[in-house]
Amino acid sequence: MTSFVPGTKLVIEEKVMINIGVLTSGRGTNLQAIIEAVKEGKIEGRISVAISDNRDAFALKRAKQNNIETKYINFKNFKNREDYDKKIVEYLKKKDVDLVVLAGYMRILGSYFIKMYKNRIMNIHPALLPSFPGLHAQRQAVEYGVKVSGCTVHFVDEGVDSGPIILQKAVEVKDDDTEELLAERILKEEHQIYPQAIQLFSQGRLIIKSRKVFIKKRSI
Ligand code: GRF
């Protein structure tokens, strides 16, 4: 059984602020939602760094506009995935990161990374896992003909989209939905539940027992 125990962190008005490290490869709308939630005090934490494998990721621009440190790490400069992951972990440790948030990060993390941040890496997936893991989840849902899909925030383990589930939100699939229309409606919900899950983590309220995540009630 594990839960995050806040350590010697910045304390503002008696609140422990966790350090969040975001890994991102693309447009960064989830990063933006997290940035807004931090600004509004809905997440007791701060984004210490946004790291990308893509120099041109729009997410990096969003981070810079919000005075968040950014780091581009080029995969091509490394022998293999483990060496690449080691570089990222080294950077996250340097920034004293407590929680790693994958926000549209297009690389699979290797076992070294997962071990170094066990139960401290989150991902968001645009389907109700365990349905439709992997790429093009919204397309998979439309093609399969499900009536309901949605999004899932989960901890990352060594499988693909297979880690313990933290929060899910259902979204109706309409008869005339395209992949794009469904993706747009799911994305709105992603922007709600990802910040919520991060806040639960920062409050130390996520308890993992084997593959189940329990949410502790708020202590008053
Ligand atoms: C989202 O659909 C998320 O569920 C998936 O990648 C996409 C990232 O979008 N993991 P954005 O970069 O946050 O806009």
GROMACS .gro file of C-alpha atoms and ligand atoms in nm:
model
  234
    1MET     CA    1   0.000   0.000   0.000
    2THR     CA    2   0.147   0.334  -0.095
    3SER     CA    3   0.044   0.693  -0.086
    4PHE     CA    4   0.236   1.009  -0.147
    5VAL     CA    5   0.377   1.153   0.171
    6PRO     CA    6   0.459   1.519   0.134
    7GLY     CA    7   0.819   1.580   0.232
    8THR     CA    8   1.022   1.890   0.290
    9LYS     CA    9   0.844   2.101   0.035
   10LEU     CA   10   0.755   2.460  -0.009
   11VAL     CA   11   0.473   2.539   0.232
   12ILE     CA   12   0.237   2.825   0.147
   13GLU     CA   13  -0.037   2.908   0.397
   14GLU     CA   14   0.020   2.568   0.559
   15LYS     CA   15  -0.023   2.390   0.227
   16VAL     CA   16   0.251   2.163   0.097
   17MET     CA   17   0.324   2.242  -0.265
   18ILE     CA   18   0.432   1.947  -0.472
   19ASN     CA   19   0.666   1.985  -0.765
   20ILE     CA   20   0.515   1.866  -1.091
   21GLY     CA   21   0.721   1.770  -1.395
   22VAL     CA   22   0.527   1.751  -1.722
   23LEU     CA   23   0.636   1.542  -2.020
   24THR     CA   24   0.470   1.645  -2.343
   25SER     CA   25   0.513   1.605  -2.717
   26GLY     CA   26   0.240   1.810  -2.881
   27ARG     CA   27  -0.019   2.085  -2.861
   28GLY     CA   28  -0.047   2.082  -2.481
   29THR     CA   29  -0.412   2.155  -2.408
   30ASN     CA   30  -0.395   1.934  -2.099
   31LEU     CA   31  -0.081   2.117  -1.990
   32GLN     CA   32  -0.277   2.441  -2.031
   33ALA     CA   33  -0.562   2.308  -1.815
   34ILE     CA   34  -0.311   2.213  -1.546
   35ILE     CA   35  -0.144   2.554  -1.567
   36GLU     CA   36  -0.483   2.722  -1.518
   37ALA     CA   37  -0.572   2.496  -1.226
   38VAL     CA   38  -0.242   2.580  -1.057
   39LYS     CA   39  -0.305   2.952  -1.110
   40GLU     CA   40  -0.654   2.923  -0.966
   41GLY     CA   41  -0.525   2.738  -0.660
   42LYS     CA   42  -0.709   2.421  -0.759
   43ILE     CA   43  -0.382   2.229  -0.751
   44GLU     CA   44  -0.157   2.264  -0.448
   45GLY     CA   45   0.158   2.242  -0.650
   46ARG     CA   46   0.368   2.411  -0.911
   47ILE     CA   47   0.494   2.300  -1.247
   48SER     CA   48   0.871   2.291  -1.207
   49VAL     CA   49   0.954   2.192  -1.562
   50ALA     CA   50   0.797   2.092  -1.893
   51ILE     CA   51   1.012   1.848  -2.088
   52SER     CA   52   0.958   1.751  -2.450
   53ASP     CA   53   1.105   1.517  -2.707
   54ASN     CA   54   0.973   1.755  -2.973
   55ARG     CA   55   1.147   2.088  -3.015
   56ASP     CA   56   0.842   2.233  -3.192
   57ALA     CA   57   0.579   2.118  -2.943
   58PHE     CA   58   0.326   2.396  -2.895
   59ALA     CA   59   0.311   2.281  -2.533
   60LEU     CA   60   0.660   2.428  -2.481
   61LYS     CA   61   0.535   2.768  -2.598
   62ARG     CA   62   0.245   2.747  -2.354
   63ALA     CA   63   0.490   2.667  -2.073
   64LYS     CA   64   0.723   2.955  -2.164
   65GLN     CA   65   0.432   3.200  -2.179
   66ASN     CA   66   0.361   3.101  -1.821
   67ASN     CA   67   0.720   3.131  -1.704
   68ILE     CA   68   0.762   2.759  -1.665
   69GLU     CA   69   1.106   2.620  -1.731
   70THR     CA   70   1.120   2.412  -2.048
   71LYS     CA   71   1.363   2.152  -2.167
   72TYR     CA   72   1.388   1.988  -2.507
   73ILE     CA   73   1.575   1.659  -2.501
   74ASN     CA   74   1.649   1.511  -2.840
   75PHE     CA   75   1.605   1.134  -2.847
   76LYS     CA   76   1.852   1.108  -3.136
   77ASN     CA   77   2.138   1.205  -2.906
   78PHE     CA   78   2.098   0.887  -2.702
   79LYS     CA   79   2.199   0.524  -2.767
   80ASN     CA   80   1.869   0.376  -2.654
   81ARG     CA   81   1.550   0.440  -2.459
   82GLU     CA   82   1.707   0.368  -2.122
   83ASP     CA   83   1.979   0.628  -2.172
   84TYR     CA   84   1.717   0.877  -2.286
   85ASP     CA   85   1.496   0.802  -1.987
   86LYS     CA   86   1.797   0.833  -1.753
   87LYS     CA   87   1.863   1.182  -1.882
   88ILE     CA   88   1.502   1.283  -1.820
   89VAL     CA   89   1.498   1.128  -1.473
   90GLU     CA   90   1.825   1.308  -1.392
   91TYR     CA   91   1.659   1.632  -1.488
   92LEU     CA   92   1.341   1.562  -1.294
   93LYS     CA   93   1.547   1.478  -0.985
   94LYS     CA   94   1.743   1.799  -1.025
   95LYS     CA   95   1.413   1.986  -1.020
   96ASP     CA   96   1.303   1.787  -0.714
   97VAL     CA   97   0.994   1.662  -0.898
   98ASP     CA   98   0.740   1.466  -0.689
   99LEU     CA   99   0.491   1.381  -0.961
  100VAL     CA  100   0.551   1.319  -1.331
  101VAL     CA  101   0.253   1.410  -1.547
  102LEU     CA  102   0.237   1.275  -1.901
  103ALA     CA  103   0.039   1.518  -2.112
  104GLY     CA  104   0.033   1.397  -2.469
  105TYR     CA  105   0.380   1.245  -2.435
  106MET     CA  106   0.429   1.016  -2.732
  107ARG     CA  107   0.703   0.789  -2.596
  108ILE     CA  108   0.669   0.478  -2.386
  109LEU     CA  109   0.859   0.495  -2.058
  110GLY     CA  110   1.101   0.213  -1.989
  111SER     CA  111   1.125   0.012  -1.669
  112TYR     CA  112   1.411   0.225  -1.532
  113PHE     CA  113   1.191   0.536  -1.543
  114ILE     CA  114   0.887   0.355  -1.399
  115LYS     CA  115   1.093   0.218  -1.108
  116MET     CA  116   1.247   0.555  -1.030
  117TYR     CA  117   0.903   0.717  -1.008
  118LYS     CA  118   0.695   0.421  -0.898
  119ASN     CA  119   0.331   0.526  -0.840
  120ARG     CA  120   0.431   0.884  -0.909
  121ILE     CA  121   0.367   0.898  -1.285
  122MET     CA  122   0.022   0.983  -1.422
  123ASN     CA  123  -0.118   0.966  -1.771
  124ILE     CA  124  -0.447   1.061  -1.932
  125HIS     CA  125  -0.600   0.843  -2.199
  126PRO     CA  126  -0.894   0.941  -2.421
  127ALA     CA  127  -1.107   0.630  -2.359
  128LEU     CA  128  -1.255   0.439  -2.070
  129LEU     CA  129  -0.974   0.195  -1.999
  130PRO     CA  130  -0.932  -0.097  -2.025
  131SER     CA  131  -1.124  -0.035  -2.350
  132PHE     CA  132  -0.930   0.104  -2.642
  133PRO     CA  133  -0.573   0.136  -2.514
  134GLY     CA  134  -0.296   0.259  -2.741
  135LEU     CA  135  -0.316   0.505  -3.026
  136HIS     CA  136  -0.631   0.656  -3.182
  137ALA     CA  137  -0.856   0.563  -2.890
  138GLN     CA  138  -1.138   0.788  -3.010
  139ARG     CA  139  -1.126   0.634  -3.359
  140GLN     CA  140  -1.129   0.287  -3.205
  141ALA     CA  141  -1.440   0.379  -3.005
  142VAL     CA  142  -1.628   0.520  -3.305
  143GLU     CA  143  -1.536   0.224  -3.525
  144TYR     CA  144  -1.632  -0.030  -3.260
  145GLY     CA  145  -1.972   0.129  -3.217
  146VAL     CA  146  -1.973   0.177  -2.841
  147LYS     CA  147  -2.243   0.405  -2.702
  148VAL     CA  148  -2.024   0.545  -2.427
  149SER     CA  149  -1.655   0.629  -2.420
  150GLY     CA  150  -1.466   0.888  -2.216
  151CYS     CA  151  -1.132   0.947  -2.053
  152THR     CA  152  -0.917   0.791  -1.784
  153VAL     CA  153  -0.643   0.923  -1.558
  154HIS     CA  154  -0.421   0.640  -1.441
  155PHE     CA  155  -0.087   0.572  -1.284
  156VAL     CA  156   0.169   0.447  -1.531
  157ASP     CA  157   0.309   0.099  -1.503
  158GLU     CA  158   0.519  -0.101  -1.746
  159GLY     CA  159   0.230  -0.190  -1.976
  160VAL     CA  160   0.052   0.027  -2.231
  161ASP     CA  161  -0.228   0.226  -2.061
  162SER     CA  162  -0.259  -0.052  -1.805
  163GLY     CA  163  -0.177   0.109  -1.470
  164PRO     CA  164  -0.413   0.161  -1.172
  165ILE     CA  165  -0.708   0.385  -1.258
  166ILE     CA  166  -0.749   0.708  -1.062
  167LEU     CA  167  -1.045   0.888  -1.224
  168GLN     CA  168  -1.271   0.830  -1.524
  169LYS     CA  169  -1.535   1.036  -1.695
  170ALA     CA  170  -1.791   0.894  -1.937
  171VAL     CA  171  -1.886   1.070  -2.261
  172GLU     CA  172  -2.177   0.965  -2.481
  173VAL     CA  173  -2.091   0.851  -2.833
  174LYS     CA  174  -2.350   0.987  -3.077
  175ASP     CA  175  -2.473   0.809  -3.389
  176ASP     CA  176  -2.321   1.067  -3.620
  177ASP     CA  177  -1.995   1.108  -3.429
  178THR     CA  178  -1.667   1.125  -3.614
  179GLU     CA  179  -1.335   1.061  -3.446
  180GLU     CA  180  -1.277   1.439  -3.436
  181LEU     CA  181  -1.615   1.529  -3.285
  182LEU     CA  182  -1.585   1.265  -3.016
  183ALA     CA  183  -1.224   1.365  -2.943
  184GLU     CA  184  -1.332   1.724  -2.892
  185ARG     CA  185  -1.600   1.634  -2.637
  186ILE     CA  186  -1.371   1.392  -2.456
  187LEU     CA  187  -1.096   1.654  -2.442
  188LYS     CA  188  -1.324   1.892  -2.247
  189GLU     CA  189  -1.363   1.625  -1.982
  190GLU     CA  190  -0.990   1.550  -1.982
  191HIS     CA  191  -0.929   1.911  -1.888
  192GLN     CA  192  -1.152   1.863  -1.583
  193ILE     CA  193  -1.036   1.529  -1.448
  194TYR     CA  194  -0.660   1.563  -1.501
  195PRO     CA  195  -0.623   1.862  -1.268
  196GLN     CA  196  -0.857   1.691  -1.019
  197ALA     CA  197  -0.643   1.377  -1.012
  198ILE     CA  198  -0.326   1.582  -0.966
  199GLN     CA  199  -0.483   1.770  -0.677
  200LEU     CA  200  -0.587   1.441  -0.510
  201PHE     CA  201  -0.226   1.326  -0.538
  202SER     CA  202  -0.090   1.650  -0.398
  203GLN     CA  203  -0.325   1.619  -0.102
  204GLY     CA  204  -0.192   1.267  -0.037
  205ARG     CA  205  -0.540   1.123  -0.090
  206LEU     CA  206  -0.459   0.850  -0.343
  207ILE     CA  207  -0.405   0.511  -0.185
  208ILE     CA  208  -0.291   0.230  -0.416
  209LYS     CA  209  -0.364  -0.129  -0.317
  210SER     CA  210  -0.239  -0.367  -0.586
  211ARG     CA  211  -0.415  -0.234  -0.894
  212LYS     CA  212  -0.690  -0.039  -0.720
  213VAL     CA  213  -0.673   0.327  -0.630
  214PHE     CA  214  -0.878   0.442  -0.331
  215ILE     CA  215  -0.953   0.808  -0.272
  216LYS     CA  216  -0.929   0.908   0.093
  217LYS     CA  217  -1.192   1.145   0.226
  218ARG     CA  218  -1.076   1.499   0.297
  219SER     CA  219  -0.953   1.550   0.649
  220ILE     CA  220  -1.124   1.860   0.791
  221GRF     C1  221  -0.504   1.381  -2.524
  221GRF     O1  222  -0.613   1.336  -2.599
  221GRF     C2  223  -0.467   1.279  -2.421
  221GRF     O2  224  -0.577   1.205  -2.376
  221GRF     C3  225  -0.372   1.190  -2.495
  221GRF     O3  226  -0.299   1.277  -2.579
  221GRF     C4  227  -0.377   1.391  -2.606
  221GRF     C5  228  -0.293   1.509  -2.569
  221GRF     O4  229  -0.354   1.630  -2.603
  221GRF     N1  230  -0.287   1.116  -2.404
  221GRF     P1  231  -0.293   1.767  -2.554
  221GRF     O5  232  -0.151   1.774  -2.607
  221GRF     O6  233  -0.298   1.770  -2.406
  221GRF     O7  234  -0.379   1.873  -2.616
   0.00000   0.00000   0.00000
